[in-house]
Amino acid sequence: MRYRQTLIPTLKQDPADAEVISHKLMVRAGMIRQIARGIYDFLPLGLRVVRKVEQIVREEMDRSGAQEILMPAICPAELWQESGRWDKYGKELLRMKDRYERDFCFGPTHEEVVTDIVRREVRSYRDLPMNLYQIQVKFRDEMRPRFGLMRGREFIMKDAYSFHVDADDCNREYEVMADTYKRIFQRCGLTTRPVESDTGAIGGRRAHEFQVLADSGEDAIVSCNKCEYAANVEKAEIGREQTTASGTTNPLRKVRTPEKRTIEEVSAFLAEPPERFIKTLLYVTNHGDTVAALLRGDHELSEIKLRTLLGAEWVALADAETVQKVTGADVGFAGPIGLRGRVVADQALQGIRAAVAGANETDFHYVDVDQARDFGSATFADLRLARTGDPCPRCDGGVFNGHRGIEVGNIFYLGTKYSEPMKATFLDAQGTERPMEMGCYGIGVTRTAAAAVEQNHDDNGIIWPLPLAPAHVHIVPVNWTDERMRGAAEKLYGDLRNAGIEVLLDDREERPGSKFKDADLLGIPFRVTIGGKGLDRGCFELKRRTDAAAQDMPVADAANQLTEMVRTGLST
RNA sequence: CGGGGUGUAGCGCAGCCUGGUAGCGCACCUGCCUUGGGCGCAGGGGGCCGCAGGUUCAAAUCCUGUCACCCCGACCA
């Protein structure tokens, strides 16, 4: 690549609308441009990075035995109606009509389409297992896209779907995919952590996310400091908690707490720490029930855990009117004592004494609440979000550390969630018709590129891992108008290209300072400076983007040495 | 969807309150100079001031509407 012939519109200043580092740097490096909310152009260098990720994904998926296909981006509504998701998916699904007024959607994921392929073409257990994948543009009309490529509405995704005769084989493939993902992200030069996750809207029984640890990540995860256990905070099981029981039992008292609604307000008003509070959240479920969820004042509810416990498809916080009806009080004064209806409580509340709770009467709270005495009939379960310091459920003595993460991949064990309603069945060896067991496996390709920048940058710009870099070597002649330098640069450029190395040659008649700044910004791993002083010594200067200092490299041997370094770097 | 903010040259911004010929830095073009970390000098081009209405002798500026983008929230009592 010659710089002058390539569209690389670098910017000196951060774009005004970028928040996170990957967004700022990718825009500044001239790799992407926003064209609409959550929708981006990929310019030449940005596209090259995306293609690198895709190619690594493709090679490893192929190696795992999966087959690449390409499904349509625009899908007919019928398939989505069949699975029931046409009505369930909500506004994230971009819907449209064709000229005949038929309904279509821009596929945000392709379970329906792939299941349709397989049910039509596969009849026998002899044809299974089968893993089909595609690398394709997806669209999800996110409520709030942000952070550049990290949470775009349009994005490139690798999505794979596997079909099996039974659960054992599906679980086997799940492990194969987990290994494949490990290799993919390793090859991308990314440090990822597989964490247990909720199965969410896609549905299914078992799921892991692959998280790139980064402070800017949108996901909160915890990992054990002693064992391998790691999970999304919404899903993480919490080990046995120390009892929060304390103090002697005093008679229940009702106290006046005018206008004090939040834990914070009441806590300050009564001079009691939040740990002594019982927080009462009223939820409604898709079954139309109202359920009270109790938590310790300093804890946060995991709606996912609540949903799972209740066996509900969704739960939502009750509105003020419902709260009024159920508690007889304004919002802010709900409590477990005297509350009608179902009550579920976080396990941390079991046995709590001398606690504070709403009195179900506007402007009043109870103090000296004793769980066993005052609301003994509640169901206890693990309901809260995990956080730093919580005990690990899988080992003895381990505690959680909290992290932020960027979810770059996920694997789901789906079971028969789609194969049953869509009748993707096969005949087993006994001639019995059975639904296929399914798994699905996604990787956010464009998000992976952004995550790589989040994980690899400094104050001067991007530091691409070699396998994802838009080029391997960046040649910077100090003065392009100097014939000696230009000649040496052209020679090295030609030699490296002949050796199969990807090179960016800065042939601009810019001052050296500008070229160095741009080189740092672009983040190509090997920079070769060609200058007068060096040439006098018969040398180029090699600077790795990761290093502060340059080293001499004899002109005669430069192409060979660089080729070797790139090959070594790519093979590890 | 609710709240807040911003739309002025390619990018980053000032001007708006208090109406009166549209500015700054960078980038761009020409020439000279310079060439090892975003040089210097001189000259120059570029704007339906997001869009549509309204008020006014006069609107980037005031009013109404609308569109786009950004931030916060959209559950935690």
PDB file of N, CA, C and O in Angstrom, chain A residues 276-321:
ATOM      1  N   ARG A 276     -28.522  -2.972  57.238  1.00  0.00           N
ATOM      2  CA  ARG A 276     -29.577  -3.342  58.186  1.00  0.00           C
ATOM      3  C   ARG A 276     -30.963  -3.175  57.582  1.00  0.00           C
ATOM      4  O   ARG A 276     -31.963  -3.372  58.260  1.00  0.00           O
ATOM      5  N   PHE A 277     -30.990  -2.800  56.312  1.00  0.00           N
ATOM      6  CA  PHE A 277     -32.289  -2.550  55.685  1.00  0.00           C
ATOM      7  C   PHE A 277     -32.764  -3.748  54.880  1.00  0.00           C
ATOM      8  O   PHE A 277     -31.970  -4.510  54.334  1.00  0.00           O
ATOM      9  N   ILE A 278     -34.070  -3.852  54.827  1.00  0.00           N
ATOM     10  CA  ILE A 278     -34.676  -4.824  53.928  1.00  0.00           C
ATOM     11  C   ILE A 278     -35.333  -4.014  52.810  1.00  0.00           C
ATOM     12  O   ILE A 278     -36.261  -3.234  53.049  1.00  0.00           O
ATOM     13  N   LYS A 279     -34.784  -4.204  51.622  1.00  0.00           N
ATOM     14  CA  LYS A 279     -35.299  -3.471  50.463  1.00  0.00           C
ATOM     15  C   LYS A 279     -36.390  -4.320  49.829  1.00  0.00           C
ATOM     16  O   LYS A 279     -36.200  -5.513  49.593  1.00  0.00           O
ATOM     17  N   THR A 280     -37.518  -3.715  49.579  1.00  0.00           N
ATOM     18  CA  THR A 280     -38.657  -4.467  49.043  1.00  0.00           C
ATOM     19  C   THR A 280     -39.007  -3.952  47.651  1.00  0.00           C
ATOM     20  O   THR A 280     -39.431  -2.807  47.493  1.00  0.00           O
ATOM     21  N   LEU A 281     -38.792  -4.796  46.664  1.00  0.00           N
ATOM     22  CA  LEU A 281     -39.077  -4.402  45.284  1.00  0.00           C
ATOM     23  C   LEU A 281     -40.296  -5.177  44.801  1.00  0.00           C
ATOM     24  O   LEU A 281     -40.364  -6.390  44.964  1.00  0.00           O
ATOM     25  N   LEU A 282     -41.233  -4.463  44.237  1.00  0.00           N
ATOM     26  CA  LEU A 282     -42.446  -5.132  43.751  1.00  0.00           C
ATOM     27  C   LEU A 282     -42.357  -5.317  42.242  1.00  0.00           C
ATOM     28  O   LEU A 282     -42.145  -4.356  41.509  1.00  0.00           O
ATOM     29  N   TYR A 283     -42.524  -6.557  41.843  1.00  0.00           N
ATOM     30  CA  TYR A 283     -42.423  -6.884  40.423  1.00  0.00           C
ATOM     31  C   TYR A 283     -43.713  -7.488  39.906  1.00  0.00           C
ATOM     32  O   TYR A 283     -44.433  -8.162  40.640  1.00  0.00           O
ATOM     33  N   VAL A 284     -43.959  -7.254  38.648  1.00  0.00           N
ATOM     34  CA  VAL A 284     -45.035  -7.975  37.972  1.00  0.00           C
ATOM     35  C   VAL A 284     -44.385  -8.897  36.951  1.00  0.00           C
ATOM     36  O   VAL A 284     -43.310  -8.596  36.424  1.00  0.00           O
ATOM     37  N   THR A 285     -45.011 -10.015  36.685  1.00  0.00           N
ATOM     38  CA  THR A 285     -44.458 -10.978  35.735  1.00  0.00           C
ATOM     39  C   THR A 285     -45.355 -11.070  34.517  1.00  0.00           C
ATOM     40  O   THR A 285     -46.463 -10.523  34.509  1.00  0.00           O
ATOM     41  N   ASN A 286     -44.876 -11.786  33.526  1.00  0.00           N
ATOM     42  CA  ASN A 286     -45.688 -11.954  32.326  1.00  0.00           C
ATOM     43  C   ASN A 286     -46.944 -12.786  32.613  1.00  0.00           C
ATOM     44  O   ASN A 286     -47.874 -12.788  31.826  1.00  0.00           O
ATOM     45  N   HIS A 287     -46.974 -13.491  33.761  1.00  0.00           N
ATOM     46  CA  HIS A 287     -48.178 -14.232  34.116  1.00  0.00           C
ATOM     47  C   HIS A 287     -49.218 -13.319  34.760  1.00  0.00           C
ATOM     48  O   HIS A 287     -50.303 -13.760  35.094  1.00  0.00           O
ATOM     49  N   GLY A 288     -48.836 -12.070  34.995  1.00  0.00           N
ATOM     50  CA  GLY A 288     -49.758 -11.126  35.608  1.00  0.00           C
ATOM     51  C   GLY A 288     -49.687 -11.122  37.124  1.00  0.00           C
ATOM     52  O   GLY A 288     -50.457 -10.441  37.794  1.00  0.00           O
ATOM     53  N   ASP A 289     -48.775 -11.882  37.716  1.00  0.00           N
ATOM     54  CA  ASP A 289     -48.638 -11.898  39.170  1.00  0.00           C
ATOM     55  C   ASP A 289     -47.869 -10.683  39.644  1.00  0.00           C
ATOM     56  O   ASP A 289     -47.063 -10.119  38.913  1.00  0.00           O
ATOM     57  N   THR A 290     -48.089 -10.344  40.891  1.00  0.00           N
ATOM     58  CA  THR A 290     -47.234  -9.355  41.535  1.00  0.00           C
ATOM     59  C   THR A 290     -46.431 -10.103  42.603  1.00  0.00           C
ATOM     60  O   THR A 290     -46.983 -10.888  43.365  1.00  0.00           O
ATOM     61  N   VAL A 291     -45.134  -9.859  42.598  1.00  0.00           N
ATOM     62  CA  VAL A 291     -44.254 -10.569  43.525  1.00  0.00           C
ATOM     63  C   VAL A 291     -43.377  -9.547  44.222  1.00  0.00           C
ATOM     64  O   VAL A 291     -42.891  -8.602  43.600  1.00  0.00           O
ATOM     65  N   ALA A 292     -43.197  -9.740  45.536  1.00  0.00           N
ATOM     66  CA  ALA A 292     -42.282  -8.861  46.256  1.00  0.00           C
ATOM     67  C   ALA A 292     -40.928  -9.546  46.343  1.00  0.00           C
ATOM     68  O   ALA A 292     -40.836 -10.709  46.742  1.00  0.00           O
ATOM     69  N   ALA A 293     -39.889  -8.844  45.959  1.00  0.00           N
ATOM     70  CA  ALA A 293     -38.526  -9.370  46.062  1.00  0.00           C
ATOM     71  C   ALA A 293     -37.805  -8.588  47.149  1.00  0.00           C
ATOM     72  O   ALA A 293     -37.743  -7.362  47.106  1.00  0.00           O
ATOM     73  N   LEU A 294     -37.297  -9.322  48.133  1.00  0.00           N
ATOM     74  CA  LEU A 294     -36.625  -8.672  49.257  1.00  0.00           C
ATOM     75  C   LEU A 294     -35.109  -8.810  49.137  1.00  0.00           C
ATOM     76  O   LEU A 294     -34.599  -9.877  48.817  1.00  0.00           O
ATOM     77  N   LEU A 295     -34.430  -7.722  49.420  1.00  0.00           N
ATOM     78  CA  LEU A 295     -32.973  -7.722  49.351  1.00  0.00           C
ATOM     79  C   LEU A 295     -32.428  -6.940  50.527  1.00  0.00           C
ATOM     80  O   LEU A 295     -33.109  -6.053  51.060  1.00  0.00           O
ATOM     81  N   ARG A 296     -31.201  -7.236  50.881  1.00  0.00           N
ATOM     82  CA  ARG A 296     -30.565  -6.410  51.892  1.00  0.00           C
ATOM     83  C   ARG A 296     -30.339  -5.027  51.280  1.00  0.00           C
ATOM     84  O   ARG A 296     -30.067  -4.909  50.087  1.00  0.00           O
ATOM     85  N   GLY A 297     -30.377  -4.026  52.105  1.00  0.00           N
ATOM     86  CA  GLY A 297     -30.344  -2.646  51.611  1.00  0.00           C
ATOM     87  C   GLY A 297     -29.164  -2.300  50.728  1.00  0.00           C
ATOM     88  O   GLY A 297     -29.264  -1.466  49.835  1.00  0.00           O
ATOM     89  N   ASP A 298     -28.050  -2.945  50.949  1.00  0.00           N
ATOM     90  CA  ASP A 298     -26.847  -2.603  50.180  1.00  0.00           C
ATOM     91  C   ASP A 298     -26.665  -3.538  48.981  1.00  0.00           C
ATOM     92  O   ASP A 298     -25.660  -3.461  48.298  1.00  0.00           O
ATOM     93  N   HIS A 299     -27.640  -4.425  48.757  1.00  0.00           N
ATOM     94  CA  HIS A 299     -27.533  -5.367  47.642  1.00  0.00           C
ATOM     95  C   HIS A 299     -28.401  -4.947  46.467  1.00  0.00           C
ATOM     96  O   HIS A 299     -29.326  -4.164  46.626  1.00  0.00           O
ATOM     97  N   GLU A 300     -28.068  -5.502  45.295  1.00  0.00           N
ATOM     98  CA  GLU A 300     -28.855  -5.192  44.112  1.00  0.00           C
ATOM     99  C   GLU A 300     -29.470  -6.454  43.533  1.00  0.00           C
ATOM    100  O   GLU A 300     -28.849  -7.511  43.514  1.00  0.00           O
ATOM    101  N   LEU A 301     -30.679  -6.296  43.053  1.00  0.00           N
ATOM    102  CA  LEU A 301     -31.401  -7.444  42.520  1.00  0.00           C
ATOM    103  C   LEU A 301     -30.868  -7.836  41.134  1.00  0.00           C
ATOM    104  O   LEU A 301     -30.596  -6.981  40.298  1.00  0.00           O
ATOM    105  N   SER A 302     -30.759  -9.130  40.907  1.00  0.00           N
ATOM    106  CA  SER A 302     -30.533  -9.630  39.557  1.00  0.00           C
ATOM    107  C   SER A 302     -31.886 -10.051  39.009  1.00  0.00           C
ATOM    108  O   SER A 302     -32.469 -11.027  39.458  1.00  0.00           O
ATOM    109  N   GLU A 303     -32.382  -9.289  38.054  1.00  0.00           N
ATOM    110  CA  GLU A 303     -33.692  -9.629  37.490  1.00  0.00           C
ATOM    111  C   GLU A 303     -33.651 -10.992  36.829  1.00  0.00           C
ATOM    112  O   GLU A 303     -34.654 -11.699  36.764  1.00  0.00           O
ATOM    113  N   ILE A 304     -32.478 -11.326  36.339  1.00  0.00           N
ATOM    114  CA  ILE A 304     -32.350 -12.624  35.687  1.00  0.00           C
ATOM    115  C   ILE A 304     -32.549 -13.753  36.682  1.00  0.00           C
ATOM    116  O   ILE A 304     -33.241 -14.732  36.413  1.00  0.00           O
ATOM    117  N   LYS A 305     -31.977 -13.608  37.851  1.00  0.00           N
ATOM    118  CA  LYS A 305     -32.165 -14.636  38.877  1.00  0.00           C
ATOM    119  C   LYS A 305     -33.625 -14.690  39.318  1.00  0.00           C
ATOM    120  O   LYS A 305     -34.176 -15.764  39.552  1.00  0.00           O
ATOM    121  N   LEU A 306     -34.225 -13.515  39.437  1.00  0.00           N
ATOM    122  CA  LEU A 306     -35.629 -13.473  39.836  1.00  0.00           C
ATOM    123  C   LEU A 306     -36.499 -14.164  38.792  1.00  0.00           C
ATOM    124  O   LEU A 306     -37.357 -14.979  39.107  1.00  0.00           O
ATOM    125  N   ARG A 307     -36.227 -13.826  37.550  1.00  0.00           N
ATOM    126  CA  ARG A 307     -36.983 -14.402  36.447  1.00  0.00           C
ATOM    127  C   ARG A 307     -36.853 -15.924  36.453  1.00  0.00           C
ATOM    128  O   ARG A 307     -37.820 -16.655  36.299  1.00  0.00           O
ATOM    129  N   THR A 308     -35.638 -16.378  36.641  1.00  0.00           N
ATOM    130  CA  THR A 308     -35.398 -17.819  36.651  1.00  0.00           C
ATOM    131  C   THR A 308     -36.128 -18.480  37.813  1.00  0.00           C
ATOM    132  O   THR A 308     -36.785 -19.506  37.646  1.00  0.00           O
ATOM    133  N   LEU A 309     -36.045 -17.884  38.970  1.00  0.00           N
ATOM    134  CA  LEU A 309     -36.697 -18.439  40.152  1.00  0.00           C
ATOM    135  C   LEU A 309     -38.203 -18.544  39.947  1.00  0.00           C
ATOM    136  O   LEU A 309     -38.838 -19.529  40.325  1.00  0.00           O
ATOM    137  N   LEU A 310     -38.774 -17.502  39.330  1.00  0.00           N
ATOM    138  CA  LEU A 310     -40.223 -17.467  39.164  1.00  0.00           C
ATOM    139  C   LEU A 310     -40.678 -18.251  37.944  1.00  0.00           C
ATOM    140  O   LEU A 310     -41.869 -18.443  37.738  1.00  0.00           O
ATOM    141  N   GLY A 311     -39.726 -18.658  37.116  1.00  0.00           N
ATOM    142  CA  GLY A 311     -40.088 -19.335  35.882  1.00  0.00           C
ATOM    143  C   GLY A 311     -40.834 -18.416  34.936  1.00  0.00           C
ATOM    144  O   GLY A 311     -41.687 -18.843  34.167  1.00  0.00           O
ATOM    145  N   ALA A 312     -40.510 -17.137  35.006  1.00  0.00           N
ATOM    146  CA  ALA A 312     -41.224 -16.159  34.190  1.00  0.00           C
ATOM    147  C   ALA A 312     -40.411 -15.829  32.946  1.00  0.00           C
ATOM    148  O   ALA A 312     -39.198 -15.977  32.923  1.00  0.00           O
ATOM    149  N   GLU A 313     -41.103 -15.386  31.917  1.00  0.00           N
ATOM    150  CA  GLU A 313     -40.411 -14.968  30.706  1.00  0.00           C
ATOM    151  C   GLU A 313     -39.858 -13.564  30.873  1.00  0.00           C
ATOM    152  O   GLU A 313     -38.807 -13.242  30.383  1.00  0.00           O
ATOM    153  N   TRP A 314     -40.622 -12.747  31.537  1.00  0.00           N
ATOM    154  CA  TRP A 314     -40.080 -11.431  31.878  1.00  0.00           C
ATOM    155  C   TRP A 314     -40.643 -10.976  33.211  1.00  0.00           C
ATOM    156  O   TRP A 314     -41.699 -11.424  33.651  1.00  0.00           O
ATOM    157  N   VAL A 315     -39.902 -10.116  33.846  1.00  0.00           N
ATOM    158  CA  VAL A 315     -40.383  -9.467  35.059  1.00  0.00           C
ATOM    159  C   VAL A 315     -40.128  -7.984  34.884  1.00  0.00           C
ATOM    160  O   VAL A 315     -39.191  -7.585  34.201  1.00  0.00           O
ATOM    161  N   ALA A 316     -40.970  -7.185  35.466  1.00  0.00           N
ATOM    162  CA  ALA A 316     -40.775  -5.739  35.377  1.00  0.00           C
ATOM    163  C   ALA A 316     -41.211  -5.117  36.679  1.00  0.00           C
ATOM    164  O   ALA A 316     -42.159  -5.581  37.324  1.00  0.00           O
ATOM    165  N   LEU A 317     -40.532  -4.074  37.047  1.00  0.00           N
ATOM    166  CA  LEU A 317     -40.855  -3.369  38.268  1.00  0.00           C
ATOM    167  C   LEU A 317     -42.289  -2.851  38.181  1.00  0.00           C
ATOM    168  O   LEU A 317     -42.703  -2.319  37.152  1.00  0.00           O
ATOM    169  N   ALA A 318     -43.046  -3.023  39.263  1.00  0.00           N
ATOM    170  CA  ALA A 318     -44.441  -2.585  39.266  1.00  0.00           C
ATOM    171  C   ALA A 318     -44.513  -1.061  39.221  1.00  0.00           C
ATOM    172  O   ALA A 318     -43.642  -0.380  39.753  1.00  0.00           O
ATOM    173  N   ASP A 319     -45.552  -0.542  38.599  1.00  0.00           N
ATOM    174  CA  ASP A 319     -45.701   0.912  38.564  1.00  0.00           C
ATOM    175  C   ASP A 319     -46.307   1.402  39.885  1.00  0.00           C
ATOM    176  O   ASP A 319     -46.757   0.612  40.717  1.00  0.00           O
ATOM    177  N   ALA A 320     -46.314   2.710  40.039  1.00  0.00           N
ATOM    178  CA  ALA A 320     -46.727   3.305  41.318  1.00  0.00           C
ATOM    179  C   ALA A 320     -48.138   2.880  41.705  1.00  0.00           C
ATOM    180  O   ALA A 320     -48.422   2.630  42.872  1.00  0.00           O
ATOM    181  N   GLU A 321     -48.993   2.781  40.715  1.00  0.00           N
ATOM    182  CA  GLU A 321     -50.386   2.437  40.973  1.00  0.00           C
ATOM    183  C   GLU A 321     -50.491   1.022  41.560  1.00  0.00           C
ATOM    184  O   GLU A 321     -51.205   0.786  42.535  1.00  0.00           O
TER     185      GLU A 321
END
